[in-house]
Coordinates of C-alpha atoms and ligand atoms in Angstrom, one line a residue:
M1109 CA -51.3 37.7 223.9
W1110 CA -53.2 40.0 221.9
H1111 CA -53.5 39.1 218.4
R1112 CA -53.6 42.3 215.8
R1113 CA -55.8 41.9 212.9
Y1114 CA -56.4 43.8 210.2
H1115 CA -59.2 44.0 207.4
V1116 CA -58.7 45.0 203.5
T1117 CA -62.0 46.7 202.2
T1118 CA -61.6 45.4 198.0
F1119 CA -63.1 48.4 196.0
G1120 CA -62.5 47.1 192.0
C1121 CA -61.7 45.1 188.8
Q1122 CA -60.1 41.7 189.2
M1123 CA -56.6 42.8 188.6
N1124 CA -57.6 44.9 192.3
A1125 CA -58.9 42.0 193.6
H1126 CA -55.3 40.3 193.0
D1127 CA -54.0 43.1 194.2
S1128 CA -56.2 43.0 197.4
E1129 CA -54.2 39.0 198.3
R1130 CA -50.8 40.5 198.3
I1131 CA -52.5 43.2 200.9
K1132 CA -53.9 40.0 202.8
G1133 CA -50.7 37.7 202.4
M1134 CA -48.4 40.1 203.1
L1135 CA -49.7 42.1 206.1
E1136 CA -50.6 38.4 207.1
E1137 CA -46.8 37.7 206.8
L1138 CA -45.7 40.5 208.9
G1139 CA -47.8 38.5 212.0
L1140 CA -52.0 40.4 212.0
G1141 CA -54.6 38.2 211.4
E1142 CA -57.9 39.2 209.3
A1143 CA -60.9 40.5 211.8
A1144 CA -64.6 39.4 210.0
V1145 CA -64.8 43.0 209.7
P1146 CA -62.9 46.5 209.9
E1147 CA -64.6 47.8 213.2
D1148 CA -62.8 44.5 215.2
A1149 CA -59.0 45.3 213.6
D1150 CA -55.8 47.0 214.2
V1151 CA -54.8 47.7 210.3
I1152 CA -57.6 48.8 207.9
V1153 CA -56.4 49.0 204.8
F1154 CA -58.6 50.2 201.7
N1155 CA -57.5 49.3 197.9
T1156 CA -59.7 51.8 196.4
C1157 CA -61.6 51.9 192.1
T1158 CA -61.4 55.7 190.9
I1159 CA -63.8 54.3 186.7
R1160 CA -66.2 55.9 187.3
E1161 CA -67.5 58.4 190.0
K1162 CA -69.2 55.8 192.0
P1163 CA -66.9 54.1 193.8
D1164 CA -65.7 57.2 194.6
Q1165 CA -68.6 58.1 196.6
R1166 CA -68.5 53.8 198.3
F1167 CA -64.7 55.0 199.1
A1168 CA -66.2 58.8 200.2
A1169 CA -69.1 56.9 203.0
H1170 CA -66.7 53.9 204.3
M1171 CA -64.2 56.9 205.0
G1172 CA -66.9 58.7 206.7
E1173 CA -67.4 54.9 209.2
A1174 CA -63.2 54.8 209.4
A1175 CA -62.4 58.8 210.9
A1176 CA -65.1 57.3 213.7
R1177 CA -63.6 54.0 214.2
K1178 CA -60.2 56.3 215.3
R1179 CA -61.7 58.7 217.3
E1180 CA -63.2 56.2 219.5
R1181 CA -60.2 53.8 218.5
P1182 CA -56.7 56.7 217.7
D1183 CA -54.4 53.7 217.3
T1184 CA -56.4 52.3 214.9
V1185 CA -54.0 52.6 212.0
I1186 CA -55.9 53.2 208.4
A1187 CA -53.9 52.7 204.4
V1188 CA -55.7 53.3 201.3
G1189 CA -54.3 52.3 198.4
G1190 CA -55.3 51.7 194.4
C1191 CA -56.9 53.7 192.0
Y1192 CA -58.0 56.0 193.8
A1193 CA -55.6 56.9 195.6
E1194 CA -53.1 57.0 193.2
A1195 CA -56.1 60.1 191.0
Q1196 CA -55.6 61.6 194.2
R1197 CA -52.3 61.6 195.8
E1198 CA -51.7 65.3 195.6
R1199 CA -54.7 66.0 197.6
L1200 CA -55.4 62.8 199.9
F1201 CA -54.6 63.2 203.6
E1202 CA -55.9 66.7 203.1
L1203 CA -59.5 65.5 202.0
Y1204 CA -59.0 62.5 204.1
P1205 CA -57.4 63.4 207.0
Q1206 CA -57.8 59.9 209.1
V1207 CA -55.3 58.0 206.6
D1208 CA -52.0 56.7 208.2
V1209 CA -50.8 55.8 204.7
A1210 CA -51.2 55.4 201.1
F1211 CA -50.3 54.3 198.2
G1212 CA -50.7 53.6 194.3
P1213 CA -51.1 50.4 192.3
G1214 CA -48.3 47.9 191.6
T1215 CA -46.6 49.0 195.1
I1216 CA -47.8 46.5 197.2
P1217 CA -44.3 45.4 197.5
H1218 CA -42.8 48.9 200.0
L1219 CA -46.6 48.1 202.3
G1220 CA -44.7 45.9 205.3
E1221 CA -42.6 49.1 205.0
W1222 CA -44.5 52.5 205.1
L1223 CA -46.7 50.1 207.2
G1224 CA -43.1 50.4 210.0
A1225 CA -42.9 46.5 208.7
G1226 CA -45.0 45.6 211.6
G1227 CA -43.9 48.2 214.5
F1228 CA -46.5 49.8 212.7
G1229 CA -43.8 53.4 213.6
V1230 CA -46.1 54.6 210.9
E1231 CA -45.0 58.3 209.2
R1232 CA -48.3 59.3 209.9
G1233 CA -49.1 61.2 205.7
R1234 CA -46.8 59.9 203.8
F1235 CA -47.7 58.3 199.8
G1236 CA -46.5 55.0 199.2
T1237 CA -43.7 56.3 195.7
G1238 CA -45.7 54.7 192.8
D1239 CA -42.1 55.1 190.8
E1240 CA -41.4 51.7 191.7
R1241 CA -43.4 49.8 190.4
R1242 CA -43.3 46.4 190.6
F1243 CA -44.9 42.7 190.1
A1244 CA -45.6 40.9 193.2
G1245 CA -45.1 37.8 192.0
T1246 CA -43.4 37.1 194.7
L1247 CA -44.7 37.8 197.6
P1248 CA -47.2 35.3 199.4
M1249 CA -50.9 35.3 198.9
H1250 CA -54.2 34.8 200.6
R1251 CA -56.1 33.5 197.5
E1252 CA -60.1 33.1 198.3
R1253 CA -60.2 29.2 196.9
R1254 CA -57.4 26.7 196.8
F1255 CA -59.0 25.3 193.8
Q1256 CA -58.9 29.2 191.7
A1257 CA -56.0 31.5 191.7
W1258 CA -55.3 34.9 189.1
V1259 CA -52.3 34.8 187.5
Q1260 CA -50.8 38.5 187.4
I1261 CA -49.3 39.5 183.7
S1262 CA -48.4 42.7 182.6
M1263 CA -49.1 46.1 184.4
G1264 CA -50.0 49.1 182.7
C1265 CA -51.4 50.0 179.9
N1266 CA -50.8 52.2 176.5
S1267 CA -53.9 52.1 175.0
R1268 CA -55.7 56.4 175.5
C1269 CA -59.6 55.2 175.8
A1270 CA -60.8 59.6 175.6
Y1271 CA -62.8 57.9 178.4
C1272 CA -60.4 56.0 180.9
I1273 CA -58.1 56.8 183.5
V1274 CA -56.4 53.7 184.2
P1275 CA -52.9 54.3 181.8
T1276 CA -53.2 57.3 184.4
V1277 CA -53.4 55.6 187.6
R1278 CA -51.5 52.5 186.1
G1279 CA -49.1 53.4 184.3
R1280 CA -47.8 52.0 181.0
E1281 CA -47.2 48.9 180.5
V1282 CA -44.8 46.7 181.3
S1283 CA -44.8 42.5 181.3
R1284 CA -44.8 40.1 183.3
R1285 CA -41.1 38.0 181.7
P1286 CA -42.5 33.9 180.7
G1287 CA -40.6 32.7 183.1
E1288 CA -41.0 34.1 185.7
I1289 CA -45.4 33.8 185.0
L1290 CA -44.8 30.1 184.5
A1291 CA -42.9 29.0 187.3
E1292 CA -45.9 30.7 189.5
V1293 CA -48.4 28.3 187.3
E1294 CA -46.0 25.8 188.2
R1295 CA -46.1 26.5 192.2
L1296 CA -49.9 27.4 192.1
A1297 CA -50.9 24.2 190.0
G1298 CA -48.5 21.7 192.7
E1299 CA -50.7 24.3 195.7
G1300 CA -53.7 21.9 193.9
V1301 CA -55.0 24.9 192.0
R1302 CA -56.7 23.9 189.0
E1303 CA -58.1 26.9 187.1
I1304 CA -55.7 30.3 186.2
T1305 CA -56.9 33.6 185.1
L1306 CA -54.0 35.0 183.6
L1307 CA -54.8 38.8 184.2
G1308 CA -53.9 42.1 182.8
Q1309 CA -54.9 45.0 180.9
N1310 CA -55.2 44.3 177.9
V1311 CA -53.2 40.8 178.0
N1312 CA -53.6 41.0 173.4
S1313 CA -50.2 43.4 173.6
Y1314 CA -49.1 41.5 176.8
G1315 CA -45.4 40.5 175.2
R1316 CA -43.6 42.8 173.4
D1317 CA -41.2 44.4 175.5
V1318 CA -39.7 40.8 176.8
G1319 CA -40.1 39.2 173.7
S1320 CA -42.8 36.9 173.9
G1321 CA -46.2 37.2 172.9
F1322 CA -49.7 35.7 174.3
A1323 CA -49.8 32.6 171.8
E1324 CA -47.2 31.3 173.5
L1325 CA -48.2 32.3 176.8
L1326 CA -51.2 30.5 176.6
R1327 CA -49.8 27.6 175.4
A1328 CA -46.8 28.0 177.7
C1329 CA -49.4 27.7 180.3
D1330 CA -51.3 25.3 179.1
A1331 CA -49.1 22.5 179.2
V1332 CA -48.2 22.7 182.4
D1333 CA -49.3 19.4 185.5
G1334 CA -52.5 20.4 186.8
I1335 CA -54.4 23.4 185.4
E1336 CA -57.6 22.1 183.7
R1337 CA -58.6 25.7 182.8
I1338 CA -56.9 28.1 181.8
R1339 CA -59.1 31.8 181.0
F1340 CA -57.8 35.2 181.3
T1341 CA -59.0 38.9 180.9
S1342 CA -59.1 41.7 179.1
P1343 CA -58.3 41.9 175.6
H1344 CA -59.0 44.3 173.5
P1345 CA -60.0 43.6 170.4
K1346 CA -57.5 45.8 168.7
D1347 CA -54.7 43.4 169.5
F1348 CA -57.4 39.8 168.9
R1349 CA -55.1 38.2 166.6
A1350 CA -55.1 35.1 164.8
P1351 CA -52.0 33.7 166.7
V1352 CA -54.3 33.7 169.9
I1353 CA -57.5 33.0 168.0
E1354 CA -55.4 29.6 166.8
A1355 CA -54.1 29.2 170.3
M1356 CA -57.4 29.0 172.4
A1357 CA -59.2 26.6 169.6
E1358 CA -56.1 24.2 170.3
C1359 CA -55.4 24.3 173.7
A1360 CA -57.7 21.9 175.8
T1361 CA -57.2 24.5 179.7
V1362 CA -58.0 27.6 177.5
C1363 CA -62.3 27.8 179.2
E1364 CA -64.6 28.8 175.8
H1365 CA -64.9 32.1 176.5
A1366 CA -63.4 35.2 175.6
H1367 CA -64.3 38.9 177.2
L1368 CA -64.5 41.7 174.7
P1369 CA -64.8 44.7 175.7
L1370 CA -67.2 46.4 173.1
Q1371 CA -67.7 49.5 174.8
S1372 CA -70.8 50.9 171.7
G1373 CA -71.4 49.5 168.4
S1374 CA -71.5 52.9 166.6
T1375 CA -67.9 53.2 164.2
R1376 CA -68.3 56.8 164.6
I1377 CA -68.2 56.6 168.5
L1378 CA -66.3 53.8 168.9
K1379 CA -63.7 56.7 167.1
A1380 CA -64.4 59.3 169.2
M1381 CA -63.4 56.7 172.0
R1382 CA -59.6 55.6 170.2
R1383 CA -60.5 52.4 170.1
T1384 CA -58.9 51.7 167.1
Y1385 CA -61.5 49.4 165.7
G1386 CA -64.7 49.6 164.4
R1387 CA -68.2 47.7 164.4
E1388 CA -67.3 45.8 160.9
R1389 CA -64.1 44.6 163.0
Y1390 CA -65.6 43.5 165.7
F1391 CA -68.2 41.7 163.9
E1392 CA -66.0 40.0 162.0
L1393 CA -63.5 39.3 165.0
V1394 CA -66.1 37.6 166.3
G1395 CA -66.4 35.8 163.2
D1396 CA -63.4 34.5 163.2
L1397 CA -63.9 33.4 167.1
R1398 CA -66.9 31.4 166.8
D1399 CA -65.5 29.8 163.6
A1400 CA -62.8 28.3 165.7
I1401 CA -63.9 27.6 168.4
P1402 CA -67.4 27.3 168.1
D1403 CA -68.9 26.9 171.4
L1404 CA -67.1 29.3 172.4
A1405 CA -69.8 32.2 175.1
L1406 CA -69.0 36.3 174.4
T1407 CA -69.3 38.8 177.1
T1408 CA -68.1 42.2 176.8
D1409 CA -68.7 45.7 177.9
I1410 CA -70.5 49.1 177.9
I1411 CA -71.0 52.7 178.1
V1412 CA -74.2 54.2 177.0
G1413 CA -74.0 58.1 177.1
F1414 CA -70.8 58.7 175.6
P1415 CA -69.9 62.5 174.5
G1416 CA -72.2 63.2 171.2
E1417 CA -73.9 59.2 171.3
T1418 CA -77.1 60.4 169.6
D1419 CA -80.1 57.7 169.3
V1420 CA -78.6 56.7 166.4
D1421 CA -76.4 56.0 167.5
F1422 CA -76.8 54.3 170.6
G1423 CA -79.7 52.2 168.5
E1424 CA -76.3 51.3 166.5
T1425 CA -74.9 49.2 170.2
I1426 CA -78.1 47.6 170.7
E1427 CA -78.0 46.8 166.7
V1428 CA -74.4 45.1 168.1
V1429 CA -75.7 43.3 171.4
E1430 CA -78.2 41.4 169.1
E1431 CA -76.4 41.0 166.3
V1432 CA -73.5 39.4 168.4
G1433 CA -76.2 37.6 171.2
F1434 CA -74.0 38.6 174.0
D1435 CA -73.9 35.8 176.9
G1436 CA -73.4 38.7 179.2
A1437 CA -72.5 43.0 179.7
F1438 CA -71.4 45.4 181.9
T1439 CA -72.8 48.0 181.8
F1440 CA -72.1 51.3 182.2
V1441 CA -73.8 54.6 181.9
Y1442 CA -70.4 57.2 180.7
S1443 CA -69.4 59.1 183.7
P1444 CA -66.8 62.1 183.3
R1445 CA -63.1 61.5 185.1
A1446 CA -61.0 64.0 185.8
T1447 CA -57.7 64.3 183.4
T1448 CA -59.4 62.6 180.7
E1449 CA -60.2 64.0 177.1
A1450 CA -63.4 62.5 177.4
A1451 CA -64.0 65.1 180.1
A1452 CA -63.4 68.0 178.6
M1453 CA -65.4 66.6 175.2
P1454 CA -68.8 69.4 174.2
D1455 CA -71.4 67.7 173.8
Q1456 CA -72.0 65.7 177.3
V1457 CA -74.8 63.7 177.3
P1458 CA -77.6 64.4 179.8
E1459 CA -78.3 62.2 183.0
D1460 CA -81.7 61.4 182.3
V1461 CA -81.4 60.3 177.9
K1462 CA -77.9 58.3 180.1
R1463 CA -80.5 55.9 183.0
D1464 CA -83.5 56.1 179.8
R1465 CA -79.8 54.1 177.5
I1466 CA -78.8 51.9 180.1
E1467 CA -82.2 51.0 181.0
R1468 CA -83.0 50.4 177.4
L1469 CA -79.9 48.5 177.2
V1470 CA -80.2 46.4 179.9
E1471 CA -83.2 45.1 178.8
V1472 CA -81.9 43.4 175.3
V1473 CA -79.1 42.7 177.0
Q1474 CA -80.6 40.0 179.3
R1475 CA -83.5 39.5 176.9
V1476 CA -80.6 37.7 174.8
A1477 CA -78.4 36.3 177.7
R1478 CA -81.7 34.7 179.0
E1479 CA -81.9 33.3 175.1
R1480 CA -78.1 32.0 175.0
N1481 CA -78.7 30.5 178.6
E1482 CA -81.6 28.6 176.7
Q1483 CA -79.8 26.9 174.6
R1484 CA -78.0 25.4 177.3
V1485 CA -80.9 23.2 178.4
G1486 CA -80.5 19.8 178.2
L1487 CA -76.6 19.9 177.1
V1488 CA -74.5 18.0 179.9
E1489 CA -72.3 21.0 180.8
E1490 CA -68.7 20.8 183.2
V1491 CA -68.8 22.3 186.5
L1492 CA -66.5 24.0 188.7
V1493 CA -68.1 23.1 192.2
E1494 CA -67.3 26.6 194.1
G1495 CA -69.5 25.6 197.0
P1496 CA -73.1 26.0 197.7
S1497 CA -75.5 28.6 196.5
R1498 CA -76.2 31.5 197.6
H1499 CA -79.8 31.4 198.1
G1500 CA -79.0 29.0 201.0
D1501 CA -80.9 26.1 199.4
G1502 CA -79.3 22.8 199.6
L1503 CA -78.1 23.1 195.6
L1504 CA -74.5 24.0 195.3
R1505 CA -72.6 26.3 193.0
G1506 CA -70.5 26.1 190.4
R1507 CA -69.3 27.1 186.0
T1508 CA -68.9 26.2 183.6
R1509 CA -66.0 26.6 180.9
R1510 CA -67.8 29.1 179.3
N1511 CA -68.3 31.0 182.2
I1512 CA -71.6 30.2 183.1
T1513 CA -72.5 30.0 186.6
V1514 CA -74.1 27.1 187.4
N1515 CA -76.8 25.9 190.8
F1516 CA -77.8 21.9 190.7
A1517 CA -78.8 20.1 192.7
G1518 CA -75.3 17.1 194.3
T1519 CA -73.2 16.2 196.2
A1520 CA -69.5 17.1 195.3
S1521 CA -66.9 18.9 196.7
P1522 CA -65.1 22.3 195.7
G1523 CA -62.5 21.6 193.0
E1524 CA -63.9 19.2 192.3
L1525 CA -64.8 18.8 188.0
V1526 CA -68.2 17.3 187.7
A1527 CA -70.5 16.2 185.0
V1528 CA -74.2 18.6 185.4
R1529 CA -77.2 18.2 183.2
I1530 CA -78.7 21.3 182.8
D1531 CA -82.3 21.8 183.7
G1532 CA -83.2 24.8 183.4
A1533 CA -81.7 29.0 181.9
T1534 CA -82.6 32.5 183.1
S1535 CA -80.1 35.4 181.5
T1536 CA -77.3 34.8 184.5
T1537 CA -77.3 31.7 185.9
L1538 CA -77.9 27.4 185.1
R1539 CA -80.2 25.1 186.7
G1540 CA -79.1 21.5 186.5
E1541 CA -77.8 18.0 188.6
Q1542 CA -74.6 16.4 188.5
L1543 CA -74.9 13.0 187.0
S1544 CA -73.4 9.7 190.0
A1545 CA -70.7 9.6 190.3
A1546 CA -70.4 6.9 187.6
A1547 CA -70.8 9.6 184.7
A1548 CA -68.9 12.1 186.9
W1549 CA -66.4 13.7 184.4
S1550 CA -63.2 12.3 183.4
G1551 CA -61.8 15.1 182.2
Ligands
5AD2484 N1 -67.3 55.5 181.8 C1 -68.7 54.6 182.3 N2 -67.9 53.8 181.6 C2 -66.1 53.1 181.9 N3 -65.6 52.7 181.5 C3 -63.6 53.3 181.7 N4 -64.0 53.8 181.5 C4 -66.0 54.6 182.7 C5 -65.9 55.9 182.5 N5 -65.7 56.6 182.8 C6 -65.9 51.4 181.6 C7 -65.1 50.4 180.5 C8 -64.3 49.4 181.2 C9 -64.6 48.8 182.1 C10 -63.6 48.1 182.9 O1 -65.5 50.0 182.5 O2 -66.8 49.3 179.9 O3 -64.1 48.2 179.8
SF4_2485 FE1 -59.4 48.2 188.2 FE2 -59.5 50.2 186.7 FE3 -60.5 50.4 189.4 FE4 -58.1 50.4 188.6 S1 -59.9 52.4 188.4 S2 -59.4 49.1 190.2 S3 -57.7 49.6 187.5 S4 -61.5 49.2 187.1

């Protein structure tokens, strides 16, 4: 029998990647199989992002191809979900007439209804309403890897960072109930998951609305049998308090890594960004974290060219990168987003200045990260094996507890924890050799 197929293209952050797993799971429940490429699919889904202009442009290019496909095969269903869809909900069908169904983040549980529950009685031009945001925790999930899983703990964000469109598109923060989260973690552990990543726009403000807290949640997840590694992303420095640091230090399964978005090293710019911490508070927090967890890896997000940023402000960002010694950083050129406070600020920084700054920043970030990785040479690291290395060189690939990718010679299978002696480093990866099975990691 002819089998209908779907394809999902995902843009943006880990929250979106996780939402896409739910979308795939739902489509599979409706009886569709996954197509390797959109050309072979009957239902083509785009899970979009709008954090900067670049993902908007990439999506526009994909829409061009989708329109061509629809001309060839008019019964192809094109569905657009996620943050760009939400931000453009008033205009989406005008901008892209080839779109059949659109829906915002947090509305995935309704996807089946919009797709005519698999019968494709699609009501064209309908925007799935975002008013009934729900956790997708009970939905089927199509996971990329059997032994790793994302677990959503909250949705939305109550911060008002001046550059950021996320609060507008993902709404106010709502925490998922701890019992529901734990039930999911237990179920995942039972299915063989060894590493979980707790996901929220601001994990450190988790729980205020459900009488719980992030530290308690970390401890409860740590107690689940079978879970060997716990990660989380992203914490906001303003809400990172002592109980969470203590829980990180005391829970054996919580990995020695924090992704701590800095955004800028200038207190003046941080204030204009409405980050509600300054450079000194950030240093203090890093100090407290490192006192409690000496081997901690720190990664960050940095924006250059925020309105009003001077050479002096930018120089302060470089200083913080050097002084903190980040193990990695995502670096962004500031991109004005409609409806945000910063888009209307005077003193927008010219493009060439932004370009120049990001190049200089990337250079420093890479040098610092390489130096940090070089310090690992000679050490033995616990590596969770993910599969073959991306270079087709016969090596395996995995990640250390500090979240650094390691390419190594060895014989282990995906999902195994092994001991690897590190013998080389770049700014983003380590190299090494697996120790003999007898010396393999015992936990
Ligand atoms: N321009 C550039 N970078 C941005 N980010 C968020 N909004 C913008 C914007 N308008 C960055 C921040 C955030 C990361 C996910 O994206 O650094 O932490
Ligand atoms: Fe994720 Fe933000 Fe992009 Fe939405 S806009 S997908 S929350 S990065």
